[in-house]
Coordinates of N, CA and C in Angstrom, one line a residue:
X1 N 170.0 133.1 178.0 CA 170.3 133.6 176.7 C 170.9 132.4 175.9
X2 N 170.5 132.3 174.6 CA 171.0 131.3 173.7 C 172.1 131.9 172.9
X3 N 173.2 131.2 172.8 CA 174.4 131.6 172.1 C 174.5 130.8 170.8
X4 N 174.7 131.5 169.7 CA 174.9 130.8 168.4 C 176.4 130.4 168.3
X5 N 176.7 129.2 167.9 CA 178.1 128.7 167.8 C 178.3 128.2 166.4
X6 N 179.6 128.2 166.0 CA 180.0 127.9 164.7 C 180.7 126.5 164.6
X7 N 181.3 126.2 163.5 CA 182.0 125.0 163.3 C 183.1 124.7 164.3
X8 N 183.9 125.7 164.6 CA 185.0 125.5 165.5 C 184.5 125.0 166.9
X9 N 183.4 125.5 167.3 CA 182.8 125.0 168.6 C 182.5 123.6 168.5
X10 N 181.8 123.2 167.4 CA 181.4 121.8 167.2 C 182.7 120.9 167.2
X11 N 183.7 121.3 166.5 CA 185.0 120.5 166.5 C 185.5 120.4 167.9
X12 N 185.5 121.4 168.7 CA 186.0 121.4 170.1 C 185.2 120.4 170.9
X13 N 183.9 120.3 170.7 CA 183.0 119.3 171.4 C 183.3 117.9 170.9
X14 N 183.5 117.7 169.6 CA 183.5 116.4 169.0 C 184.9 115.7 169.2
X15 N 186.0 116.5 169.1 CA 187.3 116.0 169.1 C 187.9 115.9 170.6
X16 N 188.6 114.8 170.8 CA 189.2 114.6 172.2 C 190.3 115.5 172.4
X17 N 191.0 115.9 171.4 CA 192.3 116.6 171.6 C 192.3 118.1 171.1
X18 N 191.1 118.7 171.0 CA 191.0 120.0 170.5 C 191.4 121.0 171.6
X19 N 192.1 122.0 171.2 CA 192.7 123.0 172.1 C 191.6 123.9 172.7
X20 N 190.4 123.9 172.0 CA 189.3 124.8 172.5 C 188.3 123.9 173.4
X21 N 188.6 122.7 173.6 CA 187.6 121.8 174.2 C 187.2 122.3 175.6
X22 N 188.1 122.7 176.4 CA 187.8 123.2 177.8 C 186.9 124.4 177.7
X23 N 187.2 125.3 176.9 CA 186.3 126.5 176.7 C 185.0 126.2 176.2
X24 N 184.9 125.3 175.3 CA 183.6 124.8 174.8 C 182.7 124.2 175.9
X25 N 183.4 123.3 176.7 CA 182.6 122.7 177.7 C 182.2 123.7 178.8
X26 N 183.0 124.7 179.0 CA 182.6 125.8 180.0 C 181.4 126.5 179.4
X27 N 181.4 126.8 178.2 CA 180.2 127.5 177.6 C 179.0 126.6 177.7
X28 N 179.1 125.3 177.4 CA 178.0 124.4 177.4 C 177.4 124.3 178.9
X29 N 178.3 124.4 179.8 CA 177.8 124.4 181.2 C 177.1 125.6 181.6
X30 N 177.4 126.8 181.0 CA 176.8 128.1 181.4 C 175.7 128.6 180.5
X31 N 175.7 128.2 179.2 CA 174.8 128.8 178.2 C 174.0 127.7 177.5
X32 N 172.9 128.1 176.9 CA 172.2 127.3 175.9 C 172.8 127.7 174.6
X33 N 173.1 126.7 173.8 CA 173.7 127.0 172.5 C 172.9 126.4 171.4
X34 N 173.1 127.0 170.2 CA 172.4 126.5 169.0 C 173.3 126.8 167.8
X35 N 173.2 126.0 166.7 CA 174.0 126.2 165.6 C 173.2 126.0 164.3
X36 N 173.8 126.1 163.2 CA 173.1 125.9 161.9 C 173.4 124.6 161.3
X37 N 172.5 124.1 160.4 CA 172.9 122.9 159.7 C 174.2 123.0 158.9
X38 N 174.5 124.2 158.4 CA 175.7 124.4 157.6 C 176.9 124.1 158.5
X39 N 176.9 124.4 159.8 CA 178.1 124.1 160.6 C 178.2 122.6 160.7
X40 N 177.1 121.8 160.8 CA 177.2 120.4 160.8 C 177.8 119.8 159.5
X41 N 177.3 120.4 158.4 CA 177.8 119.9 157.1 C 179.3 120.2 156.9
X42 N 179.8 121.3 157.5 CA 181.2 121.6 157.5 C 182.0 120.6 158.3
X43 N 181.4 120.2 159.4 CA 182.1 119.2 160.2 C 182.2 117.9 159.4
X44 N 181.2 117.5 158.7 CA 181.2 116.3 157.9 C 182.3 116.4 156.9
X45 N 182.6 117.5 156.3 CA 183.7 117.7 155.3 C 185.0 117.6 156.0
X46 N 185.1 118.2 157.2 CA 186.4 118.1 158.0 C 186.7 116.7 158.4
X47 N 185.7 115.9 158.8 CA 185.9 114.6 159.3 C 186.0 113.6 158.2
X48 N 185.9 114.0 156.9 CA 185.9 113.1 155.8 C 187.1 112.2 155.8
X49 N 188.3 112.6 156.3 CA 189.5 111.8 156.2 C 189.6 110.8 157.3
X50 N 188.6 110.8 158.2 CA 188.7 109.9 159.4 C 187.5 108.9 159.4
X51 N 187.6 107.8 160.1 CA 186.6 106.8 160.1 C 185.7 107.1 161.4
X52 N 184.5 107.3 161.2 CA 183.5 107.5 162.3 C 182.2 106.8 162.0
X53 N 181.4 106.5 163.0 CA 180.0 106.2 162.8 C 179.3 107.6 162.8
X54 N 179.3 108.1 161.6 CA 178.8 109.5 161.4 C 177.4 109.7 161.9
X55 N 176.5 108.8 161.7 CA 175.1 109.0 162.1 C 175.0 109.1 163.6
X56 N 175.7 108.2 164.3 CA 175.8 108.2 165.8 C 176.4 109.4 166.3
X57 N 177.6 109.8 165.7 CA 178.3 111.0 166.2 C 177.5 112.2 166.0
X58 N 176.8 112.4 164.9 CA 176.0 113.6 164.7 C 174.7 113.6 165.5
X59 N 174.1 112.5 165.7 CA 173.0 112.4 166.5 C 173.3 112.8 168.0
X60 N 174.5 112.3 168.4 CA 174.9 112.7 169.8 C 175.3 114.2 169.9
X61 N 175.9 114.7 168.8 CA 176.3 116.1 168.8 C 175.0 117.0 168.8
X62 N 174.0 116.6 168.0 CA 172.8 117.3 168.0 C 172.1 117.4 169.3
X63 N 172.3 116.5 170.2 CA 171.7 116.5 171.5 C 172.4 117.6 172.4
X64 N 173.7 117.7 172.1 CA 174.5 118.7 172.9 C 174.4 120.1 172.3
X65 N 174.6 120.2 171.0 CA 174.5 121.5 170.3 C 173.4 121.4 169.2
X66 N 172.2 121.7 169.6 CA 171.1 121.6 168.7 C 171.1 122.6 167.6
X67 N 170.2 122.4 166.6 CA 169.9 123.3 165.5 C 168.6 124.0 165.9
X68 N 168.1 124.9 165.1 CA 167.0 125.7 165.5 C 165.6 125.0 165.5
X69 N 165.5 124.0 164.7 CA 164.2 123.4 164.5 C 164.4 121.9 164.3
X70 N 163.3 121.1 164.4 CA 163.3 119.7 164.1 C 163.5 119.5 162.6
X71 N 163.0 120.4 161.8 CA 163.2 120.3 160.4 C 164.7 120.3 160.1
X72 N 165.4 121.3 160.7 CA 166.9 121.4 160.5 C 167.6 120.2 161.0
X73 N 167.2 119.6 162.1 CA 167.8 118.4 162.7 C 167.6 117.2 161.6
X74 N 166.4 117.1 161.0 CA 166.2 116.1 160.0 C 167.1 116.3 158.8
X75 N 167.3 117.5 158.4 CA 168.2 117.9 157.3 C 169.6 117.4 157.6
X76 N 170.1 117.7 158.8 CA 171.4 117.2 159.1 C 171.5 115.7 159.1
X77 N 170.6 115.0 159.8 CA 170.7 113.6 159.8 C 170.5 112.9 158.5
X78 N 169.7 113.5 157.6 CA 169.5 112.9 156.3 C 170.8 113.1 155.5
X79 N 171.4 114.3 155.6 CA 172.7 114.5 154.9 C 173.7 113.6 155.3
X80 N 173.8 113.3 156.6 CA 174.8 112.4 157.1 C 174.5 111.0 156.6
X81 N 173.3 110.6 156.6 CA 172.9 109.3 156.1 C 173.3 109.1 154.6
X82 N 173.0 110.1 153.8 CA 173.3 110.1 152.4 C 174.9 110.0 152.3
X83 N 175.6 110.8 153.1 CA 177.0 110.7 153.0 C 177.6 109.3 153.3
X84 N 177.1 108.7 154.4 CA 177.5 107.4 154.7 C 177.2 106.3 153.7
X85 N 176.1 106.6 152.9 CA 175.7 105.7 151.8 C 176.5 105.9 150.5
X86 N 177.4 106.9 150.6 CA 178.2 107.2 149.4 C 177.6 108.1 148.4
X87 N 176.6 108.8 148.8 CA 175.9 109.8 147.9 C 176.4 111.2 148.1
X88 N 177.7 111.4 147.8 CA 178.2 112.7 148.0 C 178.3 113.5 146.7

C-alpha cells in the first residue's frame, strides 16, 4: 500500500534533529510513500532561512519520498532551480 505524506513528514526526513524523524524512518522502512509538489514547495519556504544546496537536497528527497509522476518531479526541480537563481 502507498501512503500519502505531507510536509511534516518531509521535514522529519530532511532535518537531523526533527522529533518525528524516527517515526518517519520507520514508515519509510515499512511503506511506500508519495507526496505532492505542494509539500515540496512548502519545504522550500520553511528552509528559506537556512543555507542549503537546495537542488541536491530536493533531488535526494525526491528519491526517498517521490511525487506521483515524472512531470511533478520536474515541476519540483524546476521550482527549486528558479528559487536558487533568485526568481522568487
